mmCIF file of C-alpha atoms in Angstrom:
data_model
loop_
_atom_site.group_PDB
_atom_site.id
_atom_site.type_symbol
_atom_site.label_atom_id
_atom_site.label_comp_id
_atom_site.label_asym_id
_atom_site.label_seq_id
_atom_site.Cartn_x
_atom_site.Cartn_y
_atom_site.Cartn_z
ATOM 1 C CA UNK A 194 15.549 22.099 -52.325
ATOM 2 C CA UNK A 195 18.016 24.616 -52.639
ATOM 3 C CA UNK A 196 17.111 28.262 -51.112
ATOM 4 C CA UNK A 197 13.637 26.999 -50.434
ATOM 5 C CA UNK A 198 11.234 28.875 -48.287
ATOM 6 C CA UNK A 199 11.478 26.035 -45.651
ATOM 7 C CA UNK A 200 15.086 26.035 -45.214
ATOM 8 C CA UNK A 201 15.168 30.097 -44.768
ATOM 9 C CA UNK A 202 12.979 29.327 -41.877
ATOM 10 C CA UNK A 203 14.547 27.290 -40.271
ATOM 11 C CA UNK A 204 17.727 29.117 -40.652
ATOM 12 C CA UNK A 205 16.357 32.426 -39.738
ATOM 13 C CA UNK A 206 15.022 30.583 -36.973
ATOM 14 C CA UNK A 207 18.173 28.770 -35.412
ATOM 15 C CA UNK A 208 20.598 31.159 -36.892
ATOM 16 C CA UNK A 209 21.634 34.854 -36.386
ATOM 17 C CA UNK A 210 20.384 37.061 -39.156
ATOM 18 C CA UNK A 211 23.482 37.439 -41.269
ATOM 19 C CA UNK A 212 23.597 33.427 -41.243
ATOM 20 C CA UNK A 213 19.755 33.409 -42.623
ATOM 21 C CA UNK A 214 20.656 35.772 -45.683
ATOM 22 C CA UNK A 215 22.952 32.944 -47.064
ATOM 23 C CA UNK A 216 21.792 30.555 -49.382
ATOM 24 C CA UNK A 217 20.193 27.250 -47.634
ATOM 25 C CA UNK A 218 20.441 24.100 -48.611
ATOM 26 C CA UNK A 219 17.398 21.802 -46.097
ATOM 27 C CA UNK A 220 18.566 18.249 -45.488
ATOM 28 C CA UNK A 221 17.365 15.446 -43.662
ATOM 29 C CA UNK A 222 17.200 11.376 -43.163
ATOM 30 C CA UNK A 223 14.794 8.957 -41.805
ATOM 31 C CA UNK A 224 15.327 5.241 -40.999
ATOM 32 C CA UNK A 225 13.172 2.543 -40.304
ATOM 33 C CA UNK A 226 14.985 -0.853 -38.870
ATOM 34 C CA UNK A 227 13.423 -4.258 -38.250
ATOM 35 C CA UNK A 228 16.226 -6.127 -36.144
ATOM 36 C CA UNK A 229 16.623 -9.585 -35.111
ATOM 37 C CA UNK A 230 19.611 -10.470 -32.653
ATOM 38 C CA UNK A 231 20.685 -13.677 -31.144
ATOM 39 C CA UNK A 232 18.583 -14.901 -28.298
ATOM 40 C CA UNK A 233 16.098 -12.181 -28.621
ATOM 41 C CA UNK A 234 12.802 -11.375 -29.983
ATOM 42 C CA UNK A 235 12.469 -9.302 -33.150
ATOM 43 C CA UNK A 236 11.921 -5.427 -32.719
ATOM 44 C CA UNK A 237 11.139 -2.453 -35.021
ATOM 45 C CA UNK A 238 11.788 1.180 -34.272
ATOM 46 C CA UNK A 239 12.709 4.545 -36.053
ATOM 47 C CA UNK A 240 16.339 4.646 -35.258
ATOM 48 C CA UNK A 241 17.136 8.129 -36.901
ATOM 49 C CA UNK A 242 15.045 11.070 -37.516
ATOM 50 C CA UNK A 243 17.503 14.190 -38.262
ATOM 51 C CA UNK A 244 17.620 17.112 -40.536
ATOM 52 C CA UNK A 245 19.251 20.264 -41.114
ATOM 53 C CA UNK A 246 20.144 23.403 -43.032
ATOM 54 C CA UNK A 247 23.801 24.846 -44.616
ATOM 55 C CA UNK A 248 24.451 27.226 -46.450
ATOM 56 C CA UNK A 249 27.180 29.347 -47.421
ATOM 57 C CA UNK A 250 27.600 33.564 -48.820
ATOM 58 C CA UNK A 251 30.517 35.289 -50.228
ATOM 59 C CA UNK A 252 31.131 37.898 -48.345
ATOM 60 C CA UNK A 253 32.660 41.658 -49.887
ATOM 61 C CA UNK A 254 36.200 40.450 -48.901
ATOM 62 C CA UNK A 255 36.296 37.504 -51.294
ATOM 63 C CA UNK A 256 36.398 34.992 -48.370
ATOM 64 C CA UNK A 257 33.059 32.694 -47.483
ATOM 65 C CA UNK A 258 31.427 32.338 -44.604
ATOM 66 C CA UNK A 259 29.418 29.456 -43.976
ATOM 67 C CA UNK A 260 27.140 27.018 -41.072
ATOM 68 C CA UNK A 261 26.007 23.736 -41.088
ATOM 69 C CA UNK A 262 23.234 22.849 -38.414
ATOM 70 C CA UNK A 263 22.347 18.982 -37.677
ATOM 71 C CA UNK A 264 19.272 18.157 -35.297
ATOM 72 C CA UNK A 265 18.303 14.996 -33.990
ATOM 73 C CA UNK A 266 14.541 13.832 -33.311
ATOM 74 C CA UNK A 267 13.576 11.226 -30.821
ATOM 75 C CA UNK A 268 10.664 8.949 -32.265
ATOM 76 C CA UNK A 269 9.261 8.443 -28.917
ATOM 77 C CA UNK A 270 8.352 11.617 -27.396
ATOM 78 C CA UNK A 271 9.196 14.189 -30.017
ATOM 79 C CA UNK A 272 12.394 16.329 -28.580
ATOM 80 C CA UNK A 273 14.653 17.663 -30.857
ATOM 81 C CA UNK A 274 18.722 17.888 -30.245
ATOM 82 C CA UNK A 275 20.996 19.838 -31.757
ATOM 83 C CA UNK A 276 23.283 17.019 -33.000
ATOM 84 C CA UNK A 277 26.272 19.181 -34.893
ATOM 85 C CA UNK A 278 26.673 22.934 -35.030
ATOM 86 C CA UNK A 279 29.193 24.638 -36.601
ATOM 87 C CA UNK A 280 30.381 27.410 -38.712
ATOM 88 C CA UNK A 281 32.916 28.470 -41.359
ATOM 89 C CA UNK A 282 35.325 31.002 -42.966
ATOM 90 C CA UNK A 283 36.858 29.417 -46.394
ATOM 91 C CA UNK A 284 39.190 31.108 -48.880
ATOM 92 C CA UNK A 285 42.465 29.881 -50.867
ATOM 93 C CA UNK A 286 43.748 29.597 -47.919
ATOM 94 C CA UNK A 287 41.796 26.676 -46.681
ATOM 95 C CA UNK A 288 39.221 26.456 -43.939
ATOM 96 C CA UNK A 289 38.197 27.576 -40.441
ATOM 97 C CA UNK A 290 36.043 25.526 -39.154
ATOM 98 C CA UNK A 291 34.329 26.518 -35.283
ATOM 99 C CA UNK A 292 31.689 25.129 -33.150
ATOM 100 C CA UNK A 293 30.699 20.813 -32.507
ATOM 101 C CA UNK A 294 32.657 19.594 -35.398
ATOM 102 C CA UNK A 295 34.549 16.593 -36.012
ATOM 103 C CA UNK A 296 38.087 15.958 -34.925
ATOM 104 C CA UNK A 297 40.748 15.986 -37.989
ATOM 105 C CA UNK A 298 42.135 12.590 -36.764
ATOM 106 C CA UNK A 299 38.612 10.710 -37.161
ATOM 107 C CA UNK A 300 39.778 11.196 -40.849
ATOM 108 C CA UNK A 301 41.379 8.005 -40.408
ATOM 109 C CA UNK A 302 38.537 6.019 -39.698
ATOM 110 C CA UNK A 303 36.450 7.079 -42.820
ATOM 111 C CA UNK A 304 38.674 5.310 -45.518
ATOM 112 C CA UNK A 305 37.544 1.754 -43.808
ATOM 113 C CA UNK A 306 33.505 2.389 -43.108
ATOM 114 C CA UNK A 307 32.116 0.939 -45.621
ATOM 115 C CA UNK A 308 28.764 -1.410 -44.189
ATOM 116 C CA UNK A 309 25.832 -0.508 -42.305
ATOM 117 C CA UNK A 310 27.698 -2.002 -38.720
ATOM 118 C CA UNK A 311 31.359 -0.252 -40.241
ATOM 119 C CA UNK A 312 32.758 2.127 -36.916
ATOM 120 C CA UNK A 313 31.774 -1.012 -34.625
ATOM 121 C CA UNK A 314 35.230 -0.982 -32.948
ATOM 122 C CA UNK A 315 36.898 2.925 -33.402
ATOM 123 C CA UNK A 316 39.859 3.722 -32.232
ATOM 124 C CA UNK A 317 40.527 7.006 -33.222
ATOM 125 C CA UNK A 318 37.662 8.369 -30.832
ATOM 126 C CA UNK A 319 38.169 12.336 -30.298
ATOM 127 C CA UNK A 320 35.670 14.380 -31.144
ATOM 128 C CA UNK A 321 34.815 17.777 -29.602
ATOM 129 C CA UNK A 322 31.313 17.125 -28.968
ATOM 130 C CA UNK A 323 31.875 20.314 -26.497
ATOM 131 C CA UNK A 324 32.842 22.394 -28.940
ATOM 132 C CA UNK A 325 36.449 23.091 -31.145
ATOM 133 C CA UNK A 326 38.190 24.687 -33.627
ATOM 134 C CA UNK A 327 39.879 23.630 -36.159
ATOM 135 C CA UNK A 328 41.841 24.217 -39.641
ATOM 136 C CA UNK A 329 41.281 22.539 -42.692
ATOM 137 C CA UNK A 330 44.179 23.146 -45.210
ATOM 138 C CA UNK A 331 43.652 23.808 -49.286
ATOM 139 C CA UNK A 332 44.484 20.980 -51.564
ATOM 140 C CA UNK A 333 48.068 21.637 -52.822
ATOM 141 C CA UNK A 334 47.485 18.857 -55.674
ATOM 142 C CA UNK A 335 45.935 15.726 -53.445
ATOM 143 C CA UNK A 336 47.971 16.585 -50.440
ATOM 144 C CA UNK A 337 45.539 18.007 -47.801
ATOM 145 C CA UNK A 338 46.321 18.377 -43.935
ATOM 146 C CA UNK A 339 44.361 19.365 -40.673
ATOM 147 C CA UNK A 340 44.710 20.576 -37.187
ATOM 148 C CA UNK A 341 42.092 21.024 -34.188
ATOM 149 C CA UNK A 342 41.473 21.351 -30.816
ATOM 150 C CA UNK A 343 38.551 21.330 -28.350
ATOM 151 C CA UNK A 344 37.731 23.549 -25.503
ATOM 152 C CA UNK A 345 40.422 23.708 -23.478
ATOM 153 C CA UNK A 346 40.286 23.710 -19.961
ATOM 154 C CA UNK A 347 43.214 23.142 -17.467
ATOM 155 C CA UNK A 348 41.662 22.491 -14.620
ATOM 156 C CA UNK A 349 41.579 19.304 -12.965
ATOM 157 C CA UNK A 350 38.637 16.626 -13.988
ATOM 158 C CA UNK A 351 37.216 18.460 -17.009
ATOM 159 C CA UNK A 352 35.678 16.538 -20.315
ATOM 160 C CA UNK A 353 37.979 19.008 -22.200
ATOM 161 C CA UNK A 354 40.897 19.475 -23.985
ATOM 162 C CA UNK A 355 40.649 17.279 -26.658
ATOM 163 C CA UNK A 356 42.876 17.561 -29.968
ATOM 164 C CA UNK A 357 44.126 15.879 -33.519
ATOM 165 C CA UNK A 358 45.539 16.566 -36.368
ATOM 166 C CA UNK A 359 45.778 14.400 -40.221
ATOM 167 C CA UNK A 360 47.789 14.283 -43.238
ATOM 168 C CA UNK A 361 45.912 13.124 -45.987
ATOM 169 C CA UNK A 362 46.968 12.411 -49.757
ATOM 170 C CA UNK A 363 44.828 11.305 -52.634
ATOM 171 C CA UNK A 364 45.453 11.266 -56.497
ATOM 172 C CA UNK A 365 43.079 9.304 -58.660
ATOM 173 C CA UNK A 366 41.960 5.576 -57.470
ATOM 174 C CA UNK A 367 43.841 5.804 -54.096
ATOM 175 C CA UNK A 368 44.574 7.702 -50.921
ATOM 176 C CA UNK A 369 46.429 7.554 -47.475
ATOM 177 C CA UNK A 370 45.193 9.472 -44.224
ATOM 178 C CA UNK A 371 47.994 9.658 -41.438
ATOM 179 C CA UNK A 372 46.316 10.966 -38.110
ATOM 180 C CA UNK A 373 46.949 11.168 -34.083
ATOM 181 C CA UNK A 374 45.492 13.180 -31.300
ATOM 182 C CA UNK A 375 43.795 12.727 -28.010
ATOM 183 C CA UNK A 376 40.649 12.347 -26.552
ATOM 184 C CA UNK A 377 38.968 14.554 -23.589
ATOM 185 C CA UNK A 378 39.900 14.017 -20.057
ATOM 186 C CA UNK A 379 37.540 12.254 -17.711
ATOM 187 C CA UNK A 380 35.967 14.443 -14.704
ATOM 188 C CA UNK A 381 36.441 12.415 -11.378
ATOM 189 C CA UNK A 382 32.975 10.659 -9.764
ATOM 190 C CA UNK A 383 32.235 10.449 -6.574
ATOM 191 C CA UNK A 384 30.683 7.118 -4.724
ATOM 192 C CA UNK A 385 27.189 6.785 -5.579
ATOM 193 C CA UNK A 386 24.989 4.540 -5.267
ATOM 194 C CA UNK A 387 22.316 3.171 -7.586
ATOM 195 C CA UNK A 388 20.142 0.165 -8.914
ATOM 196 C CA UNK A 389 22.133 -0.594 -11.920
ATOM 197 C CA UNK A 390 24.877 -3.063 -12.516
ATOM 198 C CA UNK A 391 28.295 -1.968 -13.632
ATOM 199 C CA UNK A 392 27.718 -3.688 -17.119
ATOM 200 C CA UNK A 393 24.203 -1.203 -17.286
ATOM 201 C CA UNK A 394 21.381 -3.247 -16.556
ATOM 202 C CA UNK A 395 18.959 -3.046 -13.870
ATOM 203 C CA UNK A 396 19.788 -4.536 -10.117
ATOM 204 C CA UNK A 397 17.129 -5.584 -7.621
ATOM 205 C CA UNK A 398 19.527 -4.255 -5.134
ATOM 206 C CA UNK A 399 21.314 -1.282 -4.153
ATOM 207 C CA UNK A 400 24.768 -1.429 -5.918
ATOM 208 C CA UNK A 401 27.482 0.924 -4.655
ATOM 209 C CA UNK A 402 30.006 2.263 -7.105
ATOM 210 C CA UNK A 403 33.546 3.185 -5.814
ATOM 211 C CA UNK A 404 34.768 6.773 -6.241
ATOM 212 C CA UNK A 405 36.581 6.935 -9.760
ATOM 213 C CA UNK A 406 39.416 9.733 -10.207
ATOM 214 C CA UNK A 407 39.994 11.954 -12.820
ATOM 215 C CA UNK A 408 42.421 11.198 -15.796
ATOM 216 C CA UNK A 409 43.689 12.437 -18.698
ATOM 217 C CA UNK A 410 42.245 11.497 -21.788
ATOM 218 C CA UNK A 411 44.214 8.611 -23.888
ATOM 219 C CA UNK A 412 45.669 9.368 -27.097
ATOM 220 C CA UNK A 413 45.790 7.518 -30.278
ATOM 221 C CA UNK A 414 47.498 7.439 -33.737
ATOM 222 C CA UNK A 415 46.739 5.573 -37.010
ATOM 223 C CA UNK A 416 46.864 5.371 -40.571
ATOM 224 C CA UNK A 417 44.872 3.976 -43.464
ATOM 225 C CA UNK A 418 44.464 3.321 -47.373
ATOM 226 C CA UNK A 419 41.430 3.038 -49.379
ATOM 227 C CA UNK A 420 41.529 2.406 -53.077
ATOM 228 C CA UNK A 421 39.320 1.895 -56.224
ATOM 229 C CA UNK A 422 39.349 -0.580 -58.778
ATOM 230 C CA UNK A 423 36.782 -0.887 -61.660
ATOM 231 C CA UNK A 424 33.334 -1.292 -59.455
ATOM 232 C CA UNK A 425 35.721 -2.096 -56.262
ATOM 233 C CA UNK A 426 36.001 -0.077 -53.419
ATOM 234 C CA UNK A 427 38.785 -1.158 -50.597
ATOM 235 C CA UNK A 428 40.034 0.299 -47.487
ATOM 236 C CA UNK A 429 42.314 -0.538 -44.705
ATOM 237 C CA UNK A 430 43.011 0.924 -41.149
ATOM 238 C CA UNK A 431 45.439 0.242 -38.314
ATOM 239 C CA UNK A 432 45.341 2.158 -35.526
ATOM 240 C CA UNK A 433 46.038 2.137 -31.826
ATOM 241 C CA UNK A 434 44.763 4.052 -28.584
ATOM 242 C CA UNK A 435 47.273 4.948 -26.128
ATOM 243 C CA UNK A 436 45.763 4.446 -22.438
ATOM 244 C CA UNK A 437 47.102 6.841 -19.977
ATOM 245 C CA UNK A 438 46.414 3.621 -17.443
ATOM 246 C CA UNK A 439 45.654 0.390 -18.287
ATOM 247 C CA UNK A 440 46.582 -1.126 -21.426
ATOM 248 C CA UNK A 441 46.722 -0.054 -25.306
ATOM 249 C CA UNK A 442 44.178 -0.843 -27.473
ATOM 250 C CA UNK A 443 45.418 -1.952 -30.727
ATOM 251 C CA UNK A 444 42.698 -2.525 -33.993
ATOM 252 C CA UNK A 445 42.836 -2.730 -37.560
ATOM 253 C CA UNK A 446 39.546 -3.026 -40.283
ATOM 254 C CA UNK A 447 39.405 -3.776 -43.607
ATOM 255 C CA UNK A 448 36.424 -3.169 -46.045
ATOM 256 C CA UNK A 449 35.142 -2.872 -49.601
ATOM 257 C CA UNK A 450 31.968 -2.554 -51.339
ATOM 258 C CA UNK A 451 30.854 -3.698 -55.092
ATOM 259 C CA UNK A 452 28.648 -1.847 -57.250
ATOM 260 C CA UNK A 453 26.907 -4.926 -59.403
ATOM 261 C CA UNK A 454 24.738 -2.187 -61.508
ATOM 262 C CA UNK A 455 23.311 1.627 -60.435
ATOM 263 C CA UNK A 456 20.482 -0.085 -58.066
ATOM 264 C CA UNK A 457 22.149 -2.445 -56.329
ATOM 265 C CA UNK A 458 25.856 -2.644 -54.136
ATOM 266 C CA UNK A 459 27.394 -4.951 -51.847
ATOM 267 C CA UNK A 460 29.698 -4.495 -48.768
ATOM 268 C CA UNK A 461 32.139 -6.268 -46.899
ATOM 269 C CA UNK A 462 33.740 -5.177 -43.571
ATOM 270 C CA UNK A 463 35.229 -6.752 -41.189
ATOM 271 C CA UNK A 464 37.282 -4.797 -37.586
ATOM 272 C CA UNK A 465 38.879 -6.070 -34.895
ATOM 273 C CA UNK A 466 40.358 -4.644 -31.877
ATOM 274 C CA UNK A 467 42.603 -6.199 -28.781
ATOM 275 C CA UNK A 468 43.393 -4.984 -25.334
ATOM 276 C CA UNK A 469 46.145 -6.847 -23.184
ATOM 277 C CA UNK A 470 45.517 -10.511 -24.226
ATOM 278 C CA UNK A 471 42.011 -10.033 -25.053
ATOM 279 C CA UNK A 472 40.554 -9.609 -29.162
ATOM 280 C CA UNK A 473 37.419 -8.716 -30.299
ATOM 281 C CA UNK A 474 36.340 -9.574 -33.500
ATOM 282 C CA UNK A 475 33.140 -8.692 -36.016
ATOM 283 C CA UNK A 476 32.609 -9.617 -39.826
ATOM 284 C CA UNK A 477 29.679 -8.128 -41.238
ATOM 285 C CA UNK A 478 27.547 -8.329 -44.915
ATOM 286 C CA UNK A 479 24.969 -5.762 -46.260
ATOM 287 C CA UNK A 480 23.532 -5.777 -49.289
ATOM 288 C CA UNK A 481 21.769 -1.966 -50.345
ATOM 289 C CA UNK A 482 18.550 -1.461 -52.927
ATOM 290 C CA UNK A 483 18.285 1.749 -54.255
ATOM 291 C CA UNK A 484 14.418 2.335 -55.033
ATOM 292 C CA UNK A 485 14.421 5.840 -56.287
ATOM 293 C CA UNK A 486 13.444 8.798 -55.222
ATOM 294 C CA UNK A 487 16.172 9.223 -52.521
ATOM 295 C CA UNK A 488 15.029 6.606 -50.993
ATOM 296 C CA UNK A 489 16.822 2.919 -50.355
ATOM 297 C CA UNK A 490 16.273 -0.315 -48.529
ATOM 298 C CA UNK A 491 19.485 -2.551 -46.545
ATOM 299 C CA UNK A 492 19.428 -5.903 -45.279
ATOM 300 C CA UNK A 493 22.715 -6.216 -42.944
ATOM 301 C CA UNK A 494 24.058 -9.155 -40.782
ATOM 302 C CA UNK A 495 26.795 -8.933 -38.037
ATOM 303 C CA UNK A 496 28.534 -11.675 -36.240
ATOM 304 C CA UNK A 497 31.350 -11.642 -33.356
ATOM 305 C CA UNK A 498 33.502 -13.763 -32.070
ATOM 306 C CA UNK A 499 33.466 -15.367 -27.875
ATOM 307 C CA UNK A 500 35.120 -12.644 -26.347
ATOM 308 C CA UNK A 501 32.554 -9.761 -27.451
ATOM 309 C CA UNK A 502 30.109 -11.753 -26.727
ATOM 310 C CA UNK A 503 30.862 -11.983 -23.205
ATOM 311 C CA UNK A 504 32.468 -8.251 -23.031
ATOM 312 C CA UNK A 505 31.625 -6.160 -20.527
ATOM 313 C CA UNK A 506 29.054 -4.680 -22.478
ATOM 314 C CA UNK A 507 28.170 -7.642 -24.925
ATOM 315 C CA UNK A 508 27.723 -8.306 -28.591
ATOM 316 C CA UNK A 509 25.087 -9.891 -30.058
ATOM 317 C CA UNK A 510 24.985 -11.396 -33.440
ATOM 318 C CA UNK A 511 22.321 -9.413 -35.590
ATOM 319 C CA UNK A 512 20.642 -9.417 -38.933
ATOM 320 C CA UNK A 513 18.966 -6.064 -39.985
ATOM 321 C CA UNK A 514 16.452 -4.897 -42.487
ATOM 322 C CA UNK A 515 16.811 -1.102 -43.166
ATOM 323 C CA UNK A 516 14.277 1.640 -45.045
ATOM 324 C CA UNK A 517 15.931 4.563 -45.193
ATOM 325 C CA UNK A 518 15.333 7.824 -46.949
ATOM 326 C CA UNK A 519 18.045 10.791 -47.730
ATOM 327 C CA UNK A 520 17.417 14.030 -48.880
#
């Protein structure tokens, strides 16, 4: 639906007027998920309704400028987020990216996500969901490298100053990413109280929660691999989060997907993470249908070992039936 009518809308809408004049690309996706987890009943909901608009002009200097708008609509009651927001200056240079973008380091995590549950236990969590800049670099033949930071603020107690960077080389079936950074400090809470229990669910009496101070966000390093062979896809990741108190979390995941023909591919992925003496495991299966017409159908299942199950906030085994549509 390139430069359609609807996309210019919603661009001119959302965007200032130079943005609007680019060209517009509308995107969107929709997912419908019938779920079935251990000791529960079965449930269906619309987990995802977002779309968007990019585009991109070349401007009289030879360098483009570009956005990239994301929204997110709840099923329930209709509101609309905006999910991602950024925008762009490219040349031969390489890339400017401001605005809620992703963190360079998270690089790291996308050679391994592979399955429907892939991302389950992330490490290499620092995203500036209030807002960054970053550089992307050019590709100087496969070798590629990035820098970022959040807002920075230096007072005490912010969510701010988050940052990362990545190296990141790739020549024909394989590739390495190499990333660290750190995520955003915590604000201090006061004492409150409230009728919800520390691991979230509701009390039937008042429940006091102790005054938490402010610290400085933890920060994390990692590398991983991903390759290709014939109709195989494989990744691995090991990476570790630095805690500023407490103890490190250390996890690795491996994953790989099969294409059997142009309908129909399977995926493997399994992640695991451990804090002090503690690991938490997950293996997880999905087979995905492409029907045509953008559209595509998943059946996932997810299983964990003891101690996520009885984590603070526990796992549940699951199986999952996905519709989902992409455009």
């Amino acid at each position: 639906m390139n430069k359609s009518i609807i996309a210019l809308a919603v661009a001119g809408a959302l965007t200032a007027p130079m943005v609007a004049q680019a060209d517009a690309t509308l995107f969107g996706q929709i997912r419908y998920d019938i779920t079935k987890e251990d000791s529960t009943d079965v449930v269906s909901d619309i987990t995802r309704i977002r779309f968007g608009v990019k585009g991109e002009e070349t401007m009289d200097n030879g360098l483009t400028a570009g956005y990239f708008i994301r929204t997110d609509a709840a099923a329930t009651d209709g509101s609309v987020n905006i999910h991602k927001s950024t925008v762009y200056v490219s040349g031969d240079f390489g890339k400017i990216v401001m605005g809620d973008g992703g963190n360079p380091n998270e690089g790291v995590e996308d050679r391994t996500e592979y399955g429907l549950y892939s991302g389950t236990f992330v490490n290499m969590d620092s995203g500036f969901s209030a807002g960054g800049i970053s550089f992307e670099s050019a590709d100087y033949n496969g070798l590629k490298f990035g820098v970022g930071v959040g807002n920075v603020d230096t007072s005490d107690g912010t969510s701010s100053n988050s940052f990362g960077m990545a190296v990141s080389y790739d020549a024909d079936n394989w590739g390495v990413t190499v990333g660290a950074g750190q995520s955003a400090d915590t604000p201090a809470v006061a004492e409150y109280t409230d009728f919800v229990n520390t691991d979230g669910t509701n009390a039937t009496t008042a429940q006091t929660h102790a005054e938490v101070a402010a610290s400085e966000g933890d920060s994390n390093y990692g590398i991983s691999m991903s390759g290709k062979v014939a109709a195989f896809n494989l990744g691995a990741r090991y990476s570790v989060q630095k805690a500023k108190g407490g103890d490190d979390t250390k996890g690795y995941a491996v994953g790989g997907s099969y294409a059997v023909n142009d309908k129909l591919t399977l995926k493997l992925q399994h992640e695991s993470t451990k804090t002090s003496d503690t690991s938490m495991k997950m293996v997880a299966f999905d087979a995905t249908y492409a029907l045509g017409g953008n559209a595509s159908v998943t059946l996932a299942g997810i299983s964990y070992n003891k101690n996520a199950e009885v984590a603070a906030t526990p796992k549940k085994d699951a199986v999952k039936l996905r519709y989902n549509i992409s455009f």
